[in-house]
Amino acid sequence: MGTRDRRDFLLQIGGLAGGSAAGRRSGPPLTSNPRASNALLLRQTAAVLQNQRPAESTTNNGDEELYPNKIASATKGLPHSQLGEVQLSAYQTLLTAIASQKHSDAESIIIGYGRKLVDLESGFAYDLEGGDSHTFTSTPPPTFSSAQTGAEMIELYWQALARDVPFAQWSTDPTINSAAAEINTLTAYQGPRDASGQVTAANVFRGTAPGCTVGPYISQYLLQTINFGSTPMEQMYRTGMPGVNYMTAYPEWLLLTSGLPPSLTEEFDPTFRYVHTGRNLAQFVHYDYLFQAFLQAALILGADYPETLLTPNVSQFSNTNPYKTSKVQTPWVSFGPALIQSWIGRVSTLALRTVWHDKWAVHRRLRPELFGGRVYNNLTGATSYPIHPSLLNSKALQNTAQTTGGLLPQAYVEGCPLHPSYPAGHAVVAGACATLLKALFEETDVVNNAVAPSADGLSLTPYTDTALTVGGELNKLAFNVPMARNWSGIHWRSDTDMSHIIGEQVTICFLQDQVNCFTEPFPGFSFTKFDGTSVSIVPGAGAYTGLNNLTPGN
């Protein structure tokens, strides 16, 4: 689209300079500088059209109202009784701050033993790109007593039991096969099944997006060598000590639930290893910056060369990238590494603001860690909670209760963070960043030099079976990262499923704003969504189609 065409399009769509009354801009007239006028029109048109997005639904699952003692709500960090039930007056100060959106009320929230809540006010901030954070709807999560919550908790108990099983040994490991066998019986389970409808050792604990059940459990972008500038880096990471779990005794659980800092010291394996077990994966996302895995994936894919190199690697860039076939130019600030690296951080912040609002202002869903305390008190007879029978009768709980009484063993010494579970921060960033990378790189390309981690995590072996694609491995990475939080015991599967959809839509809106900003002959962004359907975002009016909210199944 040329400069004149772009200006005509913007004037037509936005009605910003003498068009319709509804779209006509107020304020000072356009300047006589064509460049400045075009820049203004771009910004205003994007804002006007994103403004057409409807406000999000603020419907929760009803548990907060159903249970006056707030047993289904996120309360970690507030004062609790000996049953681990929140002090209602303290919980009310939280609700007051959320309703008023006043900093003074947030500073008046009554907390427990000193650990601070995580940034509830960030969900009320504004951004100047893409759709407003309050226009992306997250549907209500499963209810406290539902069969789906029971199935998700059974999955989490099995993951805790299988944390130290090497991925290389899953096909023959009795714990993995027992987990698959029990999960297979759960009709409410939302994870993948094979063509015959079975959960097996080959697909258990995996994602449902295209590519997630193909090849090694871990994405190639968490295994292959990364070039950080001139420094190659093998992806060998510090991990937790095998067999060491936390919050397995009720007094420790209760104190941490009320906000006490951990009294134990975290134990680490002294040997760095490739990601080869659930515990290793959980530790990767314990101290990461949230888009770390996706920046690393971009570097592996070809966004890693410094500006001084004469022959950059553009082979895996999207086929719509105008520089992929240019005879004169190499990409850098447009369609190249500088843009890719910057956009990864930008969509992450947009996505996080969206879920932080929904976490605090809408759903306030309890973490699995807190649910484990409810199970413990149910089993000991201290009280009775409406926990689904499938969970209470499960082999996963029976095996776990032998050592914890029903508490969910945690991989992190501090347990979960002090903010609600649903939607999930790591998962929404994963959804946003994976979507962005699928739009910028050719997702049908085959991954070169595929590898799998050894059973001890000290080496990589060639993977020569089914061909792995860029898009499939990005989808797998988008699931590995948030599922790592499930391996640690701090999130639910449904947290990830919803957050992927939100992150995907956040990036779609971001790209709709960006697609009209280039002067090169650019046909637009095309990629495959997590549900397997295709998306094209083309310059012109087509960039602004599909601005409605997306929910699971749509």
Tab-separated table of N, CA, C and O in Angstrom, residues 184-222:
chain	number	residue	atom	x	y	z
A	184	ASN	N	-7.416	-41.407	31.954
A	184	ASN	CA	-8.203	-41.890	30.821
A	184	ASN	C	-9.657	-42.150	31.205
A	184	ASN	O	-10.560	-42.058	30.372
A	185	THR	N	-9.915	-42.438	32.479
A	185	THR	CA	-11.273	-42.748	32.926
A	185	THR	C	-12.093	-41.501	33.245
A	185	THR	O	-13.305	-41.609	33.507
A	186	LEU	N	-11.466	-40.331	33.212
A	186	LEU	CA	-12.132	-39.097	33.637
A	186	LEU	C	-12.803	-38.426	32.446
A	186	LEU	O	-12.140	-37.847	31.577
A	187	THR	N	-14.105	-38.480	32.388
A	187	THR	CA	-14.819	-37.910	31.241
A	187	THR	C	-14.708	-36.393	31.185
A	187	THR	O	-14.869	-35.792	30.122
A	188	ALA	N	-14.432	-35.754	32.320
A	188	ALA	CA	-14.325	-34.288	32.350
A	188	ALA	C	-12.925	-33.794	32.005
A	188	ALA	O	-12.705	-32.583	31.946
A	189	TYR	N	-11.990	-34.700	31.788
A	189	TYR	CA	-10.604	-34.308	31.482
A	189	TYR	C	-10.553	-33.619	30.133
A	189	TYR	O	-11.114	-34.103	29.142
A	190	GLN	N	-9.860	-32.487	30.064
A	190	GLN	CA	-9.824	-31.662	28.854
A	190	GLN	C	-8.525	-31.775	28.063
A	190	GLN	O	-8.329	-31.059	27.086
A	191	GLY	N	-7.627	-32.642	28.476
A	191	GLY	CA	-6.365	-32.811	27.760
A	191	GLY	C	-6.529	-33.661	26.518
A	191	GLY	O	-7.614	-34.142	26.198
A	192	PRO	N	-5.421	-33.892	25.795
A	192	PRO	CA	-5.508	-34.617	24.523
A	192	PRO	C	-5.752	-36.109	24.712
A	192	PRO	O	-5.384	-36.691	25.735
A	193	ARG	N	-6.356	-36.704	23.702
A	193	ARG	CA	-6.521	-38.144	23.600
A	193	ARG	C	-6.096	-38.565	22.204
A	193	ARG	O	-6.057	-37.736	21.285
A	194	ASP	N	-5.763	-39.848	22.026
A	194	ASP	CA	-5.344	-40.298	20.713
A	194	ASP	C	-6.560	-40.540	19.816
A	194	ASP	O	-7.704	-40.272	20.201
A	195	ALA	N	-6.318	-41.070	18.618
A	195	ALA	CA	-7.399	-41.240	17.638
A	195	ALA	C	-8.495	-42.161	18.138
A	195	ALA	O	-9.654	-42.052	17.708
A	196	SER	N	-8.154	-43.066	19.045
A	196	SER	CA	-9.164	-43.972	19.598
A	196	SER	C	-9.767	-43.448	20.888
A	196	SER	O	-10.512	-44.163	21.567
A	197	GLY	N	-9.438	-42.194	21.241
A	197	GLY	CA	-10.023	-41.570	22.429
A	197	GLY	C	-9.339	-41.907	23.728
A	197	GLY	O	-9.917	-41.704	24.802
A	198	GLN	N	-8.082	-42.373	23.658
A	198	GLN	CA	-7.388	-42.831	24.850
A	198	GLN	C	-6.322	-41.830	25.315
A	198	GLN	O	-5.651	-41.184	24.503
A	199	VAL	N	-6.183	-41.714	26.632
A	199	VAL	CA	-5.039	-41.029	27.230
A	199	VAL	C	-3.970	-42.079	27.471
A	199	VAL	O	-4.239	-43.115	28.095
A	200	THR	N	-2.772	-41.840	26.974
A	200	THR	CA	-1.683	-42.814	27.070
A	200	THR	C	-0.414	-42.117	27.545
A	200	THR	O	-0.375	-40.883	27.674
A	201	ALA	N	0.631	-42.902	27.738
A	201	ALA	CA	1.915	-42.326	28.118
A	201	ALA	C	2.454	-41.412	27.023
A	201	ALA	O	3.281	-40.540	27.295
A	202	ALA	N	1.964	-41.573	25.804
A	202	ALA	CA	2.443	-40.753	24.687
A	202	ALA	C	1.791	-39.380	24.630
A	202	ALA	O	2.334	-38.460	23.997
A	203	ASN	N	0.629	-39.196	25.267
A	203	ASN	CA	-0.032	-37.888	25.185
A	203	ASN	C	-0.417	-37.300	26.539
A	203	ASN	O	-0.922	-36.177	26.609
A	204	VAL	N	-0.183	-38.020	27.626
A	204	VAL	CA	-0.550	-37.498	28.936
A	204	VAL	C	0.281	-36.269	29.273
A	204	VAL	O	1.449	-36.163	28.888
A	205	PHE	N	-0.327	-35.308	29.953
A	205	PHE	CA	0.309	-34.058	30.395
A	205	PHE	C	0.740	-33.178	29.213
A	205	PHE	O	1.607	-32.314	29.365
A	206	ARG	N	0.155	-33.383	28.053
A	206	ARG	CA	0.500	-32.579	26.880
A	206	ARG	C	-0.624	-31.619	26.535
A	206	ARG	O	-1.703	-31.650	27.127
A	207	GLY	N	-0.374	-30.767	25.521
A	207	GLY	CA	-1.349	-29.806	25.063
A	207	GLY	C	-2.157	-30.322	23.898
A	207	GLY	O	-1.852	-31.370	23.316
A	208	THR	N	-3.187	-29.563	23.527
A	208	THR	CA	-4.102	-29.981	22.470
A	208	THR	C	-3.868	-29.269	21.152
A	208	THR	O	-4.463	-29.644	20.145
A	209	ALA	N	-3.026	-28.254	21.098
A	209	ALA	CA	-2.793	-27.503	19.858
A	209	ALA	C	-1.992	-28.347	18.874
A	209	ALA	O	-1.276	-29.274	19.268
A	210	PRO	N	-2.081	-28.040	17.572
A	210	PRO	CA	-1.339	-28.809	16.570
A	210	PRO	C	0.154	-28.865	16.899
A	210	PRO	O	0.779	-27.845	17.177
A	211	GLY	N	0.717	-30.072	16.887
A	211	GLY	CA	2.137	-30.265	17.156
A	211	GLY	C	2.465	-30.651	18.579
A	211	GLY	O	3.557	-31.166	18.845
A	212	CYS	N	1.543	-30.433	19.522
A	212	CYS	CA	1.861	-30.654	20.939
A	212	CYS	C	2.077	-32.125	21.275
A	212	CYS	O	2.788	-32.441	22.234
A	213	THR	N	1.463	-33.023	20.533
A	213	THR	CA	1.612	-34.448	20.840
A	213	THR	C	2.566	-35.143	19.880
A	213	THR	O	2.648	-36.374	19.855
A	214	VAL	N	3.302	-34.359	19.088
A	214	VAL	CA	4.234	-34.921	18.108
A	214	VAL	C	5.663	-34.797	18.634
A	214	VAL	O	6.089	-33.718	19.053
A	215	GLY	N	6.407	-35.898	18.622
A	215	GLY	CA	7.819	-35.839	18.978
A	215	GLY	C	8.068	-35.741	20.467
A	215	GLY	O	7.206	-36.055	21.298
A	216	PRO	N	9.257	-35.275	20.866
A	216	PRO	CA	9.612	-35.175	22.286
A	216	PRO	C	8.644	-34.290	23.061
A	216	PRO	O	8.022	-33.381	22.502
A	217	TYR	N	8.537	-34.549	24.353
A	217	TYR	CA	7.649	-33.746	25.203
A	217	TYR	C	8.074	-32.281	25.202
A	217	TYR	O	7.241	-31.379	25.206
A	218	ILE	N	9.369	-32.035	25.204
A	218	ILE	CA	9.901	-30.681	25.291
A	218	ILE	C	10.115	-30.104	23.893
A	218	ILE	O	10.646	-30.765	22.999
A	219	SER	N	9.720	-28.852	23.712
A	219	SER	CA	9.920	-28.158	22.437
A	219	SER	C	11.401	-28.043	22.108
A	219	SER	O	12.249	-27.879	22.988
A	220	GLN	N	11.687	-28.070	20.815
A	220	GLN	CA	13.066	-27.886	20.368
A	220	GLN	C	13.633	-26.547	20.828
A	220	GLN	O	14.851	-26.404	21.014
A	221	TYR	N	12.770	-25.570	21.057
A	221	TYR	CA	13.249	-24.237	21.427
A	221	TYR	C	13.606	-24.130	22.909
A	221	TYR	O	14.076	-23.075	23.361
A	222	LEU	N	13.393	-25.230	23.667
A	222	LEU	CA	13.923	-25.322	25.031
A	222	LEU	C	15.119	-26.264	25.102
A	222	LEU	O	15.629	-26.542	26.196
